[in-house]
mmCIF file of C-alpha atoms in Angstrom:
data_model
loop_
_atom_site.group_PDB
_atom_site.id
_atom_site.type_symbol
_atom_site.label_atom_id
_atom_site.label_comp_id
_atom_site.label_asym_id
_atom_site.label_seq_id
_atom_site.Cartn_x
_atom_site.Cartn_y
_atom_site.Cartn_z
ATOM 1 C CA MET Q 13 -12.988 -1.532 20.492
ATOM 2 C CA THR Q 14 -16.082 0.898 19.633
ATOM 3 C CA SER Q 15 -19.481 0.434 20.736
ATOM 4 C CA ASP Q 16 -21.235 1.646 17.940
ATOM 5 C CA VAL Q 17 -22.143 -1.859 15.881
ATOM 6 C CA ALA Q 18 -23.738 -0.441 13.017
ATOM 7 C CA PHE Q 19 -23.856 -3.832 10.770
ATOM 8 C CA THR Q 20 -23.253 -7.720 11.934
ATOM 9 C CA PHE Q 21 -24.469 -10.775 9.864
ATOM 10 C CA ALA Q 22 -23.718 -14.224 8.396
ATOM 11 C CA ALA Q 23 -23.542 -15.017 4.947
ATOM 12 C CA GLU Q 24 -23.262 -18.409 3.179
ATOM 13 C CA PRO Q 25 -19.593 -19.214 1.010
ATOM 14 C CA ASP Q 26 -20.009 -18.574 -2.555
ATOM 15 C CA LEU Q 27 -17.690 -19.235 -4.466
ATOM 16 C CA ARG Q 28 -18.751 -17.769 -7.878
ATOM 17 C CA ARG Q 29 -19.328 -14.390 -5.753
ATOM 18 C CA PHE Q 30 -15.692 -14.543 -4.798
ATOM 19 C CA ARG Q 31 -14.369 -15.340 -8.483
ATOM 20 C CA VAL Q 32 -16.541 -11.993 -9.417
ATOM 21 C CA ALA Q 33 -15.189 -9.695 -6.394
ATOM 22 C CA LEU Q 34 -11.120 -11.524 -7.831
ATOM 23 C CA ALA Q 35 -12.125 -10.403 -11.077
ATOM 24 C CA HIS Q 36 -12.885 -7.091 -10.343
ATOM 25 C CA PHE Q 37 -9.869 -6.554 -8.136
ATOM 26 C CA TYR Q 38 -7.221 -8.057 -10.610
ATOM 27 C CA ARG Q 39 -8.833 -5.658 -13.304
ATOM 28 C CA PRO Q 40 -5.545 -3.138 -13.245
ATOM 29 C CA SER Q 41 -3.221 -6.159 -13.828
ATOM 30 C CA PHE Q 42 -5.326 -7.891 -15.868
ATOM 31 C CA LEU Q 43 -5.168 -4.681 -18.069
ATOM 32 C CA LEU Q 44 -1.505 -4.903 -18.353
ATOM 33 C CA VAL Q 45 -1.850 -8.687 -19.647
ATOM 34 C CA ARG Q 46 -4.523 -7.928 -22.327
ATOM 35 C CA THR Q 47 -2.104 -5.343 -23.658
ATOM 36 C CA THR Q 48 0.662 -7.336 -23.714
ATOM 37 C CA GLY Q 49 -1.489 -10.051 -25.482
ATOM 38 C CA VAL Q 50 -2.850 -7.510 -28.146
ATOM 39 C CA LEU Q 51 1.120 -6.461 -28.386
ATOM 40 C CA LEU Q 52 2.117 -9.599 -29.552
ATOM 41 C CA ILE Q 53 -0.414 -10.364 -31.774
ATOM 42 C CA ALA Q 54 0.280 -6.755 -33.543
ATOM 43 C CA VAL Q 55 4.060 -7.720 -33.817
ATOM 44 C CA ALA Q 56 3.291 -11.237 -35.078
ATOM 45 C CA GLY Q 57 0.552 -10.192 -37.255
ATOM 46 C CA PHE Q 58 2.577 -7.295 -38.957
ATOM 47 C CA LEU Q 59 5.388 -9.766 -38.847
ATOM 48 C CA LEU Q 60 3.244 -12.358 -41.145
ATOM 49 C CA LEU Q 61 2.606 -9.320 -43.434
ATOM 50 C CA LEU Q 62 6.489 -9.208 -44.093
ATOM 51 C CA GLY Q 63 6.614 -12.748 -44.804
ATOM 52 C CA GLY Q 64 7.901 -14.132 -41.646
ATOM 53 C CA ARG Q 65 6.960 -17.162 -40.272
ATOM 54 C CA GLY Q 66 9.411 -18.577 -38.086
ATOM 55 C CA GLY Q 67 7.579 -17.229 -34.393
ATOM 56 C CA THR Q 68 4.490 -15.119 -35.997
ATOM 57 C CA VAL Q 69 2.125 -18.435 -35.578
ATOM 58 C CA ALA Q 70 3.817 -18.820 -31.880
ATOM 59 C CA GLY Q 71 3.279 -15.185 -31.416
ATOM 60 C CA LEU Q 72 -0.252 -14.838 -32.529
ATOM 61 C CA LEU Q 73 -0.959 -17.717 -30.073
ATOM 62 C CA LEU Q 74 0.916 -16.342 -27.200
ATOM 63 C CA GLY Q 75 -0.723 -13.245 -27.728
ATOM 64 C CA ALA Q 76 -4.454 -14.945 -28.238
ATOM 65 C CA VAL Q 77 -3.710 -16.659 -24.429
ATOM 66 C CA PHE Q 78 -2.803 -13.159 -22.929
ATOM 67 C CA LEU Q 79 -5.792 -11.604 -24.206
ATOM 68 C CA LEU Q 80 -8.427 -14.115 -24.291
ATOM 69 C CA LEU Q 81 -7.678 -17.280 -21.647
ATOM 70 C CA ALA Q 82 -4.605 -15.524 -18.817
ATOM 71 C CA PRO Q 83 -7.381 -13.702 -17.128
ATOM 72 C CA ALA Q 84 -9.730 -16.576 -16.830
ATOM 73 C CA TRP Q 85 -7.174 -18.863 -15.460
ATOM 74 C CA ILE Q 86 -5.758 -16.381 -13.069
ATOM 75 C CA VAL Q 87 -8.959 -16.268 -11.390
ATOM 76 C CA ARG Q 88 -10.019 -19.574 -11.156
ATOM 77 C CA ARG Q 89 -6.437 -20.983 -9.780
ATOM 78 C CA THR Q 90 -6.624 -17.944 -7.139
ATOM 79 C CA ALA Q 91 -10.508 -19.190 -5.898
ATOM 80 C CA VAL Q 92 -9.197 -22.933 -5.949
ATOM 81 C CA ARG Q 93 -5.965 -22.357 -4.178
ATOM 82 C CA VAL Q 94 -7.728 -19.796 -1.109
ATOM 83 C CA ALA Q 95 -11.278 -22.104 -1.611
ATOM 84 C CA GLU Q 96 -10.367 -23.831 1.956
ATOM 85 C CA LEU Q 97 -10.761 -20.421 3.688
ATOM 86 C CA ALA Q 98 -13.114 -18.468 1.153
ATOM 87 C CA ASP Q 99 -15.344 -21.444 1.078
ATOM 88 C CA ARG Q 100 -17.076 -21.506 4.501
ATOM 89 C CA PRO Q 101 -19.693 -19.481 6.658
ATOM 90 C CA ALA Q 102 -18.509 -16.355 7.510
ATOM 91 C CA THR Q 103 -19.848 -13.351 10.081
ATOM 92 C CA TYR Q 104 -19.362 -9.910 8.935
ATOM 93 C CA ARG Q 105 -19.329 -7.003 11.629
ATOM 94 C CA VAL Q 106 -18.776 -3.853 9.973
ATOM 95 C CA ASP Q 107 -18.831 -0.846 12.684
ATOM 96 C CA GLY Q 108 -17.083 2.254 13.593
ATOM 97 C CA GLU Q 109 -13.683 -0.048 14.454
ATOM 98 C CA GLY Q 110 -13.671 -1.597 10.502
ATOM 99 C CA ILE Q 111 -14.451 -4.582 8.801
ATOM 100 C CA ARG Q 112 -14.032 -7.693 10.722
ATOM 101 C CA VAL Q 113 -14.526 -11.506 8.691
ATOM 102 C CA SER Q 114 -15.040 -14.625 10.708
ATOM 103 C CA SER Q 115 -15.719 -17.825 10.368
ATOM 104 C CA ASP Q 116 -14.779 -21.223 11.727
ATOM 105 C CA LEU Q 117 -10.697 -20.835 10.219
ATOM 106 C CA ILE Q 118 -10.195 -16.965 10.610
ATOM 107 C CA GLU Q 119 -10.760 -13.885 12.257
ATOM 108 C CA GLN Q 120 -9.746 -10.844 10.095
ATOM 109 C CA LEU Q 121 -10.405 -7.349 11.430
ATOM 110 C CA TYR Q 122 -9.541 -4.836 7.898
ATOM 111 C CA ARG Q 123 -9.395 -0.851 10.029
ATOM 112 C CA TRP Q 124 -10.387 1.820 8.016
ATOM 113 C CA PRO Q 125 -7.302 3.525 7.496
ATOM 114 C CA ALA Q 126 -6.066 0.192 5.786
ATOM 115 C CA LEU Q 127 -8.608 0.216 3.665
ATOM 116 C CA THR Q 128 -8.426 2.749 0.231
ATOM 117 C CA THR Q 129 -11.341 2.215 -2.144
ATOM 118 C CA VAL Q 130 -14.477 0.898 -2.326
ATOM 119 C CA ALA Q 131 -16.628 -0.453 -5.172
ATOM 120 C CA GLU Q 132 -20.142 -1.919 -5.919
ATOM 121 C CA VAL Q 133 -19.764 -5.155 -7.425
ATOM 122 C CA PRO Q 134 -23.445 -7.211 -8.271
ATOM 123 C CA GLY Q 135 -24.072 -9.012 -4.516
ATOM 124 C CA ILE Q 136 -20.697 -7.596 -3.397
ATOM 125 C CA LEU Q 137 -18.892 -4.365 -1.437
ATOM 126 C CA LEU Q 138 -15.313 -4.646 -2.332
ATOM 127 C CA ALA Q 139 -12.800 -2.789 -0.209
ATOM 128 C CA THR Q 140 -9.206 -2.690 -1.330
ATOM 129 C CA THR Q 141 -6.487 -2.485 1.080
ATOM 130 C CA VAL Q 142 -3.534 0.197 1.353
ATOM 131 C CA GLY Q 143 -1.478 -0.079 -2.181
ATOM 132 C CA ALA Q 144 -3.867 -2.528 -3.604
ATOM 133 C CA ALA Q 145 -2.450 -5.389 -1.518
ATOM 134 C CA GLY Q 146 -5.486 -7.175 -1.285
ATOM 135 C CA PHE Q 147 -9.561 -6.823 -0.905
ATOM 136 C CA VAL Q 148 -12.632 -7.199 1.406
ATOM 137 C CA ALA Q 149 -15.496 -8.719 0.028
ATOM 138 C CA VAL Q 150 -18.527 -8.089 1.825
ATOM 139 C CA PRO Q 151 -21.352 -9.619 0.645
ATOM 140 C CA THR Q 152 -24.599 -7.724 -0.243
ATOM 141 C CA ASP Q 153 -26.821 -9.551 -1.988
ATOM 142 C CA GLY Q 154 -28.320 -11.272 1.376
ATOM 143 C CA LEU Q 155 -29.599 -8.291 3.120
ATOM 144 C CA THR Q 156 -32.510 -6.511 2.052
ATOM 145 C CA PRO Q 157 -32.050 -3.572 -0.758
ATOM 146 C CA GLU Q 158 -32.146 -0.770 2.513
ATOM 147 C CA ASP Q 159 -29.556 -2.498 4.536
ATOM 148 C CA ALA Q 160 -27.553 -3.142 1.370
ATOM 149 C CA ALA Q 161 -27.440 0.487 1.095
ATOM 150 C CA ALA Q 162 -27.066 1.079 4.429
ATOM 151 C CA LEU Q 163 -24.238 -0.758 4.839
ATOM 152 C CA THR Q 164 -22.990 0.708 1.088
ATOM 153 C CA ALA Q 165 -23.665 4.796 2.667
ATOM 154 C CA PHE Q 166 -21.678 3.411 6.098
ATOM 155 C CA VAL Q 167 -18.837 2.189 4.433
ATOM 156 C CA ARG Q 168 -18.179 4.913 1.787
ATOM 157 C CA ALA Q 169 -18.299 7.363 4.733
ATOM 158 C CA ARG Q 170 -14.998 5.543 6.171
ATOM 159 C CA VAL Q 171 -12.856 4.708 3.196
ATOM 160 C CA GLY Q 172 -9.801 6.379 2.159
ATOM 161 C CA GLY Q 173 -10.085 8.398 4.405
ATOM 162 C CA ALA Q 174 -13.421 10.519 3.897
#
């Protein structure tokens, strides 16, 4: 383990913040879901213009579900499923080894080579893992603006093979 500890801080659970992180992480997948919704609406609308009746209303409704409701439902459902782990006070340690998240139930270490991208979402520093298989959300809203900026710079300098 490295000895160059850069940041260690605790954060209270915030499911709203977690849902924001999920929504940001799922954005590429939601693009596909929403595109499917638009295509369903377009095809159903075209068939409706041609005088079709059978599946056009169902196609319009299904398209609207894909376009408007599915992304929110996916985020909500995922947040509910992991709430027991995510809705706990946690300690974050960001150092030369990586990002460590600890609570009374978990201890996770994301080493720098496992993290490929980093995004700043309001109140969150979101680092995505290799293959976009997962993410670690580091809350920054409880830090001073200076500490949040220093943490962000520290993480950005190490993520993605920089």
